[in-house]
Amino acid sequence: MLYELKSRIQSHTLAPASPKGCQRQAMTEPDVGLINLTPTTRPPSENGPSSRASRSPSRSLEDDTTTASADIRPFRKGWAKGERANFLDEAYHGYQAARTRGTHSVADYMTSTVNGYCARFTWWLDPPKMPSEEDLDMDDDSIPSFLLAQKAARIRRISVGIRNYLDRLSQRSAPITLMTSKQIEKDPVASLIANIGGAKVGQRRTRTAYQLWSMSNFKTALKGEVDNTVSLAGIDPQKDRIGVVQSQTQAAYDALPAHERQKYEDDSRREQEELKQRKKDNKWMPQQLSPAETLLALDKLPHSLIALFDGLRALTGWNFHVYYSGPDPRAGGQIATLSLHSGVDRSPVPADFPTAGGTEGLARRRLVEAAIGDYALRCFSTADRRAACLPDVALNQAAPSFLAWRPPSWEGALQLVKSSTTLVDTQSSKRKKSSDSQQGPRKKTSPPAADNSTQKDNKQAPAHVPSKKKARHRHPSSHKSGDGDDSSDFDIDAESPR
C-alpha cells in the first residue's frame, strides 16, 4: 500500500507555464483525494534525479522520458561560444543581483533566462549551430517526433548548463582573492576589489620576460607549431601539452634579437619591483583596467556593493549614499555621475533617495549630481577622457547633462542660503522678544523713532519668509550670486561648456 501511495504521489505533478519554444506536454491528471504536493515538498523518487536537479526551473516531470534522457549528455565546459556566450554574459549581472535577494529570486531569474535562451536559440539545436528564421518559427507540431521525445531532457540540459556557466562567472575572481586569513585581516578590501574588477585585476606573482612576450605573440607565432607537435607526437593534449608550450615558447623567445628581448625584460623587472614594494608597504592596489573591462566593472559594481551597504545599514541604522563619477566608456568619455543608495524614508509607502520627494526630491538629487559632476570636471583632462573611450567610440564633445543643474556660482548660491537663513533667524528672535515683552507691566523703553523702525521691520519680515521657501524649491540653475557674477570659478574644457 505504501508503494502504491508513493507511485500516486510521483505521478501527481504540476506543470509551470513556458513561453513559445519551451512549452511542455500536458501533465497526467492527478487522482482525486490525493494531497497536492508541490515540487519543492515532493520527495525525490528512488530512480529519478537528485533533489538538486528537481529544483531546476526547467525540469521535466514526465516518467516516459527516462529513456530519451539517457541519450542526452550534459554540456561540457566551454559549450557556450559566440552569440550564446554573449547572451549569458549579459544575463550575468542580473544573476548576481538575484543572488543577493535569495534562492526564490534565483529560481525565477533562471526560469526567465532559460526561456529567453529557448526563444532565441531554440531548445532542439545543439550548440554551436545557430537557428535560422525557419527554426525560430517552428512549433511542436513541426518538430520531428524523436526530438519531441527528448524535449524535457534537452531543456533540463540547457538549464543546468546555463546555471553552471553563470556560477563559474560569479566564482571567477582574481588571484588576489586567494589569500590567507592573516592577509585578509591586513587588507580586507582587496578581495572585494578583485572580485569587482575580474580575474585580470591583479597579479600574485611576477611574470618572466618570455611569459610577457608569449601573451601577445603565442597565438600568431607559436600556436600552430605547438598543435602540430602535439598531433604528430601523440601527446595527451589535456596533460602534457603545457610542457610543449613552455619549451617551445622559451626557445622562440631566446631566438629573438637582444634589443627585442630587452623590452620584456624591463617589464618583468618592473613587475618584480612593484611586487616587492607592495609587500613592503603591506598594501595592495590594483592596476587600472582597460575601457572595456572598466565598463564591465562599473556594470557589476551596484550588484556587488548593494548587499554590503544593506548590511551596514542593518548594522549601524544609518543610511548609505555613494556617488562616483568619471569618463563613461560607453558615452565617449563624457563625464557621468552615478550613485548607489541604501535606506528609505518614513512615508506611508517608504521610498528610497532616488524616488522620494516628488519634484522637490528631484531638484535635490539633481543639485547633488551637479556638485559631484562639477568637481569631476576638474579631475579629468581631455586626454583622460579620450583614453577612457571604447576602441570604436569617438570622443563625446557634448556637455554633460548635470551642467544644466549647476548654479552660476556655488559661492553665490551659498551666500543666498546664508542670507535667507540669517533673515529668518532675525525675524524669529524679534517675534520672540515681542512676546516676552508682553509679560508683566508694559513699559515704554524705546523712543517713538525706534518703534517706527521696529514696526517697519515687522512689516517687512513676513515678506522674506515666502522668499526663502521659494529659494528652497527653486531650480538650482536659477540661483544667482549675491554680486551678480555669473562666471565660473574654474575653467572647463572647451568641449564641456556649462
Short mmCIF file of C-alpha atoms in Angstrom, two decimals, residues 56-492:
data_model
loop_
_atom_site.label_atom_id
_atom_site.label_comp_id
_atom_site.label_asym_id
_atom_site.label_seq_id
_atom_site.Cartn_x
_atom_site.Cartn_y
_atom_site.Cartn_z
CA SER A 56 15.71 23.22 -11.65
CA PRO A 57 13.09 25.56 -13.16
CA SER A 58 13.06 23.72 -16.48
CA ARG A 59 12.97 20.20 -15.04
CA SER A 60 10.74 17.71 -16.84
CA LEU A 61 8.39 15.67 -14.69
CA GLU A 62 7.23 13.06 -17.17
CA ASP A 63 8.13 9.46 -16.49
CA ASP A 64 8.14 8.46 -20.15
CA THR A 65 11.26 10.48 -20.97
CA THR A 66 13.72 8.41 -18.94
CA THR A 67 14.94 6.51 -21.98
CA ALA A 68 15.30 9.65 -24.07
CA SER A 69 17.19 11.39 -21.25
CA ALA A 70 19.90 8.75 -21.33
CA ASP A 71 20.82 9.82 -24.88
CA ILE A 72 21.30 13.49 -23.93
CA ARG A 73 24.68 14.20 -22.36
CA PRO A 74 25.32 17.34 -20.28
CA PHE A 75 27.11 20.27 -21.83
CA ARG A 76 30.86 20.30 -21.34
CA LYS A 77 32.76 23.29 -20.04
CA GLY A 78 33.03 25.96 -22.72
CA TRP A 79 29.88 24.86 -24.57
CA ALA A 80 28.59 28.44 -24.93
CA LYS A 81 30.50 30.38 -27.56
CA GLY A 82 29.81 33.29 -29.86
CA GLU A 83 26.31 34.70 -29.54
CA ARG A 84 25.38 32.17 -26.86
CA ALA A 85 28.27 33.34 -24.70
CA ASN A 86 27.29 36.98 -25.27
CA PHE A 87 23.71 36.18 -24.25
CA LEU A 88 24.83 34.54 -21.00
CA ASP A 89 27.36 37.27 -20.26
CA GLU A 90 24.55 39.82 -20.47
CA ALA A 91 22.49 37.70 -18.07
CA TYR A 92 25.32 37.53 -15.54
CA HIS A 93 24.69 40.85 -13.77
CA GLY A 94 21.02 40.06 -13.32
CA TYR A 95 22.01 36.69 -11.88
CA GLN A 96 24.31 38.41 -9.39
CA ALA A 97 21.50 40.73 -8.34
CA ALA A 98 19.11 37.80 -7.92
CA ARG A 99 21.61 36.02 -5.67
CA THR A 100 21.55 38.96 -3.27
CA ARG A 101 17.76 38.58 -2.89
CA GLY A 102 17.64 34.86 -2.11
CA THR A 103 17.00 31.47 -3.67
CA HIS A 104 13.49 32.26 -4.87
CA SER A 105 14.75 35.19 -6.92
CA VAL A 106 17.50 32.99 -8.35
CA ALA A 107 14.96 30.35 -9.40
CA ASP A 108 12.72 32.95 -11.03
CA TYR A 109 15.63 34.54 -12.83
CA MET A 110 16.89 31.16 -14.04
CA THR A 111 13.45 30.35 -15.43
CA SER A 112 13.37 33.66 -17.28
CA THR A 113 16.90 33.15 -18.62
CA VAL A 114 16.21 29.61 -19.85
CA ASN A 115 13.02 30.77 -21.52
CA GLY A 116 14.88 33.62 -23.19
CA TYR A 117 17.56 31.22 -24.38
CA CYS A 118 14.96 28.88 -25.89
CA ALA A 119 13.21 31.75 -27.62
CA ARG A 120 16.46 32.96 -29.16
CA PHE A 121 18.35 29.73 -29.89
CA THR A 122 15.57 27.06 -29.64
CA TRP A 123 15.74 24.05 -27.37
CA TRP A 124 16.42 21.38 -30.02
CA LEU A 125 19.51 22.82 -31.78
CA ASP A 126 22.82 21.80 -30.25
CA PRO A 127 25.48 24.50 -29.95
CA PRO A 128 27.32 25.93 -31.81
CA LYS A 129 24.67 25.65 -34.55
CA MET A 130 22.68 28.85 -34.90
CA PRO A 131 18.93 28.82 -35.64
CA SER A 132 17.51 30.14 -38.89
CA GLU A 133 14.29 32.10 -39.23
CA GLU A 134 12.51 28.87 -40.16
CA ASP A 135 13.78 27.22 -36.98
CA LEU A 136 12.52 30.08 -34.85
CA ASP A 137 9.07 29.89 -36.47
CA MET A 138 8.68 26.15 -35.85
CA ASP A 139 6.29 24.87 -33.19
CA ASP A 140 5.95 21.44 -31.60
CA ASP A 141 3.78 20.16 -34.45
CA SER A 142 6.59 20.84 -36.94
CA ILE A 143 9.37 19.23 -34.91
CA PRO A 144 10.31 15.57 -35.59
CA SER A 145 8.92 13.08 -33.12
CA PHE A 146 12.32 11.87 -31.92
CA LEU A 147 13.21 15.44 -30.89
CA LEU A 148 9.89 15.86 -29.11
CA ALA A 149 10.67 12.74 -27.09
CA GLN A 150 13.92 14.44 -25.97
CA LYS A 151 12.38 17.83 -25.26
CA ALA A 152 12.30 17.60 -21.48
CA ALA A 153 15.85 16.23 -21.31
CA ARG A 154 17.18 18.91 -23.63
CA ILE A 155 15.54 21.73 -21.66
CA ARG A 156 16.92 20.28 -18.46
CA ARG A 157 20.39 20.16 -20.02
CA ILE A 158 20.09 23.80 -21.09
CA SER A 159 19.01 24.81 -17.58
CA VAL A 160 21.91 23.02 -15.91
CA GLY A 161 24.37 24.34 -18.48
CA ILE A 162 23.26 27.94 -18.02
CA ARG A 163 23.36 27.63 -14.24
CA ASN A 164 26.88 26.18 -14.34
CA TYR A 165 28.02 28.90 -16.75
CA LEU A 166 26.71 31.71 -14.53
CA ASP A 167 28.10 30.06 -11.40
CA ARG A 168 31.56 29.89 -12.97
CA LEU A 169 31.37 33.58 -13.84
CA SER A 170 30.33 34.51 -10.31
CA GLN A 171 33.04 32.38 -8.72
CA ARG A 172 35.79 33.59 -11.04
CA SER A 173 37.96 36.04 -9.17
CA ALA A 174 41.43 37.44 -9.28
CA PRO A 175 44.41 35.63 -7.76
CA ILE A 176 44.46 38.27 -5.02
CA THR A 177 41.32 36.72 -3.55
CA LEU A 178 43.21 33.51 -2.78
CA MET A 179 44.64 34.96 0.42
CA THR A 180 45.23 33.50 3.83
CA SER A 181 43.20 34.65 6.82
CA LYS A 182 46.08 36.83 8.02
CA GLN A 183 46.41 38.51 4.63
CA ILE A 184 42.67 39.19 4.54
CA GLU A 185 42.86 40.64 8.05
CA LYS A 186 45.63 43.02 6.95
CA ASP A 187 43.81 44.11 3.78
CA PRO A 188 40.12 43.11 3.98
CA VAL A 189 39.01 45.13 0.93
CA ALA A 190 41.46 43.56 -1.52
CA SER A 191 39.26 40.54 -2.13
CA LEU A 192 36.20 42.73 -2.77
CA ILE A 193 38.07 44.96 -5.23
CA ALA A 194 39.46 41.96 -7.06
CA ASN A 195 36.04 40.35 -7.29
CA ILE A 196 34.54 43.51 -8.80
CA GLY A 197 37.42 44.02 -11.20
CA GLY A 198 37.51 40.48 -12.57
CA ALA A 199 40.22 37.89 -12.97
CA LYS A 200 42.77 40.28 -14.50
CA VAL A 201 42.71 42.84 -11.75
CA GLY A 202 45.98 41.83 -10.08
CA GLN A 203 48.97 39.50 -10.06
CA ARG A 204 50.10 37.49 -7.08
CA ARG A 205 53.40 36.62 -8.71
CA THR A 206 55.57 38.32 -11.28
CA ARG A 207 55.86 37.07 -14.83
CA THR A 208 59.08 36.22 -16.61
CA ALA A 209 60.17 38.01 -19.75
CA TYR A 210 59.27 35.11 -22.04
CA GLN A 211 55.81 34.87 -20.44
CA LEU A 212 55.18 38.54 -21.15
CA TRP A 213 56.29 38.03 -24.75
CA SER A 214 54.07 34.98 -25.22
CA MET A 215 50.95 36.89 -24.10
CA SER A 216 50.97 38.93 -27.32
CA ASN A 217 52.76 36.54 -29.69
CA PHE A 218 51.77 32.97 -28.85
CA LYS A 219 48.59 32.77 -30.96
CA THR A 220 50.19 34.31 -34.05
CA ALA A 221 53.69 32.82 -33.88
CA LEU A 222 53.57 29.55 -31.93
CA LYS A 223 50.09 28.06 -31.60
CA GLY A 224 50.10 26.31 -34.98
CA GLU A 225 53.54 24.82 -34.37
CA VAL A 226 52.57 23.61 -30.91
CA ASP A 227 49.38 21.98 -32.26
CA ASN A 228 51.37 20.15 -34.95
CA THR A 229 53.90 18.91 -32.40
CA VAL A 230 51.16 17.61 -30.10
CA SER A 231 49.36 15.91 -33.00
CA LEU A 232 52.42 14.26 -34.57
CA ALA A 233 53.94 13.10 -31.29
CA GLY A 234 50.66 11.69 -29.98
CA ILE A 235 50.88 13.76 -26.79
CA ASP A 236 47.89 13.90 -24.48
CA PRO A 237 46.52 17.43 -25.09
CA GLN A 238 44.94 17.56 -21.63
CA LYS A 239 48.00 16.64 -19.57
CA ASP A 240 51.25 17.06 -21.50
CA ARG A 241 50.52 19.94 -23.87
CA ILE A 242 51.56 22.56 -21.32
CA GLY A 243 55.13 21.20 -21.33
CA VAL A 244 55.35 21.56 -25.11
CA VAL A 245 54.00 25.11 -24.86
CA GLN A 246 56.58 26.14 -22.27
CA SER A 247 59.57 24.62 -24.04
CA GLN A 248 58.73 25.98 -27.48
CA THR A 249 57.83 29.41 -26.12
CA GLN A 250 61.13 29.64 -24.25
CA ALA A 251 63.06 28.54 -27.35
CA ALA A 252 61.29 31.07 -29.58
CA TYR A 253 61.94 33.87 -27.09
CA ASP A 254 65.64 33.02 -26.79
CA ALA A 255 65.93 33.21 -30.58
CA LEU A 256 64.82 36.86 -30.60
CA PRO A 257 67.38 39.65 -31.02
CA ALA A 258 68.71 41.14 -27.81
CA HIS A 259 67.11 44.56 -28.39
CA GLU A 260 63.65 42.95 -28.72
CA ARG A 261 64.09 40.92 -25.54
CA GLN A 262 65.20 44.00 -23.62
CA LYS A 263 61.68 45.49 -23.53
CA TYR A 264 60.12 42.39 -21.97
CA GLU A 265 63.00 42.01 -19.51
CA ASP A 266 62.47 45.59 -18.36
CA ASP A 267 58.74 44.98 -17.91
CA SER A 268 59.43 41.83 -15.90
CA ARG A 269 61.91 43.67 -13.70
CA ARG A 270 59.38 46.45 -13.15
CA GLU A 271 56.75 43.94 -12.01
CA GLN A 272 59.23 42.47 -9.55
CA GLU A 273 59.96 45.89 -8.07
CA GLU A 274 56.24 46.70 -7.78
CA LEU A 275 55.52 43.40 -6.05
CA LYS A 276 58.41 43.94 -3.68
CA GLN A 277 57.15 47.42 -2.85
CA ARG A 278 53.60 46.16 -2.25
CA LYS A 279 54.91 43.56 0.15
CA LYS A 280 56.98 46.21 1.89
CA ASP A 281 54.05 48.62 2.22
CA ASN A 282 51.80 45.73 3.25
CA LYS A 283 49.11 47.04 0.93
CA TRP A 284 47.64 46.00 -2.40
CA MET A 285 46.45 48.33 -5.14
CA PRO A 286 45.08 47.13 -8.46
CA GLN A 287 46.18 48.25 -11.89
CA GLN A 288 43.79 50.33 -13.96
CA LEU A 289 41.55 48.31 -16.24
CA SER A 290 41.07 48.77 -19.95
CA PRO A 291 37.98 50.74 -21.08
CA ALA A 292 36.07 47.54 -21.90
CA GLU A 293 36.99 45.97 -18.56
CA THR A 294 36.15 49.22 -16.75
CA LEU A 295 32.70 49.18 -18.31
CA LEU A 296 32.10 45.62 -17.09
CA ALA A 297 33.32 46.52 -13.60
CA LEU A 298 31.01 49.57 -13.44
CA ASP A 299 28.05 47.46 -14.54
CA LYS A 300 28.88 44.90 -11.86
CA LEU A 301 29.55 47.44 -9.12
CA PRO A 302 25.95 48.07 -7.91
CA HIS A 303 25.17 44.37 -7.65
CA SER A 304 28.38 43.76 -5.71
CA LEU A 305 28.01 46.65 -3.26
CA ILE A 306 24.29 46.88 -2.53
CA ALA A 307 24.39 43.81 -0.29
CA LEU A 308 27.34 45.36 1.59
CA PHE A 309 25.55 48.67 2.14
CA ASP A 310 22.31 46.99 3.15
CA GLY A 311 24.27 45.01 5.72
CA LEU A 312 26.00 48.13 7.01
CA ARG A 313 22.64 49.90 7.26
CA ALA A 314 21.26 46.99 9.29
CA LEU A 315 24.39 47.06 11.45
CA THR A 316 24.51 50.80 12.16
CA GLY A 317 20.98 52.02 11.47
CA TRP A 318 22.39 54.70 9.15
CA ASN A 319 21.59 55.38 5.50
CA PHE A 320 24.37 54.98 2.97
CA HIS A 321 24.72 57.08 -0.19
CA VAL A 322 27.65 56.58 -2.55
CA TYR A 323 28.37 58.79 -5.57
CA TYR A 324 31.05 58.01 -8.13
CA SER A 325 31.91 59.91 -11.29
CA GLY A 326 34.29 59.77 -14.22
CA PRO A 327 34.56 59.39 -18.02
CA ASP A 328 31.98 56.88 -19.24
CA PRO A 329 33.50 54.47 -21.81
CA ARG A 330 30.09 53.80 -23.34
CA ALA A 331 29.34 57.54 -23.77
CA GLY A 332 32.58 58.50 -25.49
CA GLY A 333 34.41 59.60 -22.34
CA GLN A 334 31.71 62.04 -21.26
CA ILE A 335 31.77 62.75 -17.52
CA ALA A 336 28.96 60.83 -15.83
CA THR A 337 27.76 60.78 -12.22
CA LEU A 338 26.33 57.55 -10.81
CA SER A 339 25.06 56.75 -7.33
CA LEU A 340 24.07 53.90 -5.04
CA HIS A 341 21.69 54.30 -2.09
CA SER A 342 20.60 52.16 0.84
CA GLY A 343 17.81 53.38 3.11
CA VAL A 344 14.17 54.51 2.97
CA ASP A 345 12.20 57.40 4.49
CA ARG A 346 9.25 57.30 6.96
CA SER A 347 6.48 58.00 4.44
CA PRO A 348 3.38 55.73 4.41
CA VAL A 349 4.91 53.99 1.40
CA PRO A 350 8.65 54.02 2.23
CA ALA A 351 10.71 55.44 -0.63
CA ASP A 352 14.46 55.46 -1.19
CA PHE A 353 16.52 58.50 -2.08
CA PRO A 354 16.21 58.23 -5.89
CA THR A 355 12.38 58.15 -5.74
CA ALA A 356 11.41 60.20 -2.65
CA GLY A 357 10.19 63.77 -2.53
CA GLY A 358 8.47 64.28 -5.86
CA THR A 359 9.53 67.46 -7.67
CA GLU A 360 11.45 68.78 -4.68
CA GLY A 361 13.26 65.46 -4.31
CA LEU A 362 14.19 65.51 -7.99
CA ALA A 363 15.66 69.00 -7.66
CA ARG A 364 17.56 67.91 -4.55
CA ARG A 365 19.06 64.91 -6.34
CA ARG A 366 19.96 66.94 -9.43
CA LEU A 367 21.73 69.51 -7.28
CA VAL A 368 23.85 66.80 -5.64
CA GLU A 369 24.66 65.29 -9.03
CA ALA A 370 25.69 68.72 -10.30
CA ALA A 371 28.01 69.22 -7.33
CA ILE A 372 29.69 65.83 -7.80
CA GLY A 373 29.93 66.23 -11.56
CA ASP A 374 31.21 69.79 -11.25
CA TYR A 375 34.14 68.53 -9.21
CA ALA A 376 34.74 65.64 -11.63
CA LEU A 377 35.23 68.13 -14.48
CA ARG A 378 38.30 69.38 -12.61
CA CYS A 379 39.76 65.88 -12.31
CA PHE A 380 39.80 64.52 -15.88
CA SER A 381 41.51 66.16 -18.84
CA THR A 382 40.60 65.74 -22.48
CA ALA A 383 43.38 63.17 -22.82
CA ASP A 384 41.98 61.21 -19.87
CA ARG A 385 38.52 61.21 -21.40
CA ARG A 386 39.85 60.13 -24.79
CA ALA A 387 41.82 57.28 -23.21
CA ALA A 388 38.66 56.07 -21.44
CA CYS A 389 36.69 55.65 -24.68
CA LEU A 390 35.97 52.23 -26.11
CA PRO A 391 38.01 51.42 -29.24
CA ASP A 392 35.09 52.02 -31.64
CA VAL A 393 33.65 55.09 -29.85
CA ALA A 394 34.72 58.66 -30.65
CA LEU A 395 35.24 61.35 -28.02
CA ASN A 396 31.92 62.89 -26.99
CA GLN A 397 32.06 66.68 -27.30
CA ALA A 398 28.61 67.34 -25.81
CA ALA A 399 28.22 68.96 -22.39
CA PRO A 400 27.22 66.63 -19.53
CA SER A 401 23.56 66.76 -18.57
CA PHE A 402 24.27 67.69 -14.95
CA LEU A 403 25.60 71.10 -16.02
CA ALA A 404 22.01 72.22 -16.58
CA TRP A 405 21.51 71.98 -12.80
CA ARG A 406 24.73 73.74 -11.83
CA PRO A 407 24.28 77.17 -10.18
CA PRO A 408 26.10 80.03 -11.94
CA SER A 409 28.21 80.38 -8.83
CA TRP A 410 28.41 77.92 -5.93
CA GLU A 411 29.65 80.69 -3.64
CA GLY A 412 26.78 82.92 -4.70
CA ALA A 413 24.29 80.13 -4.02
CA LEU A 414 25.83 79.63 -0.57
CA GLN A 415 25.62 83.34 0.21
CA LEU A 416 21.97 83.34 -0.85
CA VAL A 417 21.22 80.47 1.53
CA LYS A 418 23.12 82.17 4.36
CA SER A 419 21.32 85.46 3.88
CA SER A 420 17.93 83.77 3.81
CA THR A 421 18.76 81.79 6.95
CA THR A 422 20.01 84.89 8.80
CA LEU A 423 16.88 86.80 7.83
CA VAL A 424 14.58 84.13 9.23
CA ASP A 425 16.63 83.82 12.43
CA THR A 426 16.40 87.59 12.96
CA GLN A 427 12.66 87.57 12.37
CA SER A 428 12.17 84.66 14.81
CA SER A 429 14.19 86.38 17.53
CA LYS A 430 12.27 89.64 17.14
CA ARG A 431 8.93 87.89 17.39
CA LYS A 432 10.07 86.04 20.47
CA LYS A 433 11.24 89.28 22.10
CA SER A 434 7.91 90.92 21.37
CA SER A 435 6.02 88.08 23.02
CA ASP A 436 8.27 88.18 26.07
CA SER A 437 7.71 91.92 26.50
CA GLN A 438 4.01 91.32 26.97
CA GLN A 439 4.68 89.53 30.24
CA GLY A 440 4.39 91.82 33.27
CA PRO A 441 3.56 95.53 33.25
CA ARG A 442 4.03 97.40 29.99
CA LYS A 443 6.90 99.85 29.98
CA LYS A 444 7.89 102.16 27.19
CA THR A 445 11.63 101.57 26.91
CA SER A 446 12.35 103.00 23.47
CA PRO A 447 11.68 106.33 21.74
CA PRO A 448 8.99 106.62 19.07
CA ALA A 449 11.60 106.54 16.29
CA ALA A 450 12.72 103.09 17.40
CA ASP A 451 9.08 101.96 17.49
CA ASN A 452 8.63 103.07 13.92
CA SER A 453 11.75 101.17 12.93
CA THR A 454 10.55 98.07 14.72
CA GLN A 455 7.16 98.29 13.09
CA LYS A 456 8.80 98.75 9.73
CA ASP A 457 10.91 95.60 10.29
CA ASN A 458 7.89 93.67 11.43
CA LYS A 459 6.05 94.66 8.30
CA GLN A 460 8.96 93.55 6.12
CA ALA A 461 9.61 90.27 7.91
CA PRO A 462 6.65 88.30 6.54
CA ALA A 463 7.72 89.26 3.02
CA HIS A 464 11.01 87.41 3.46
CA VAL A 465 9.54 84.15 4.70
CA PRO A 466 7.93 83.05 1.43
CA SER A 467 11.04 84.20 -0.47
CA LYS A 468 13.08 81.67 1.47
CA LYS A 469 10.59 78.93 0.72
CA LYS A 470 10.80 79.83 -2.94
CA ALA A 471 14.57 79.56 -2.79
CA ARG A 472 14.25 76.06 -1.40
CA HIS A 473 12.07 74.85 -4.25
CA ARG A 474 13.72 76.89 -6.94
CA HIS A 475 15.53 75.18 -9.80
CA PRO A 476 19.24 75.05 -8.84
CA SER A 477 20.26 76.60 -12.15
CA SER A 478 18.20 79.72 -11.32
CA HIS A 479 20.29 80.63 -8.26
CA LYS A 480 22.15 83.91 -8.73
CA SER A 481 25.22 85.00 -6.85
CA GLY A 482 25.00 87.96 -4.49
CA ASP A 483 27.25 90.22 -6.60
CA GLY A 484 25.62 89.25 -9.90
CA ASP A 485 28.76 87.47 -11.19
CA ASP A 486 27.67 84.59 -13.45
CA SER A 487 31.20 83.45 -14.33
CA SER A 488 32.53 80.10 -13.22
CA ASP A 489 35.21 79.89 -10.56
CA PHE A 490 37.25 77.46 -12.69
CA ASP A 491 37.94 76.73 -16.32
CA ILE A 492 36.28 73.76 -18.06
#
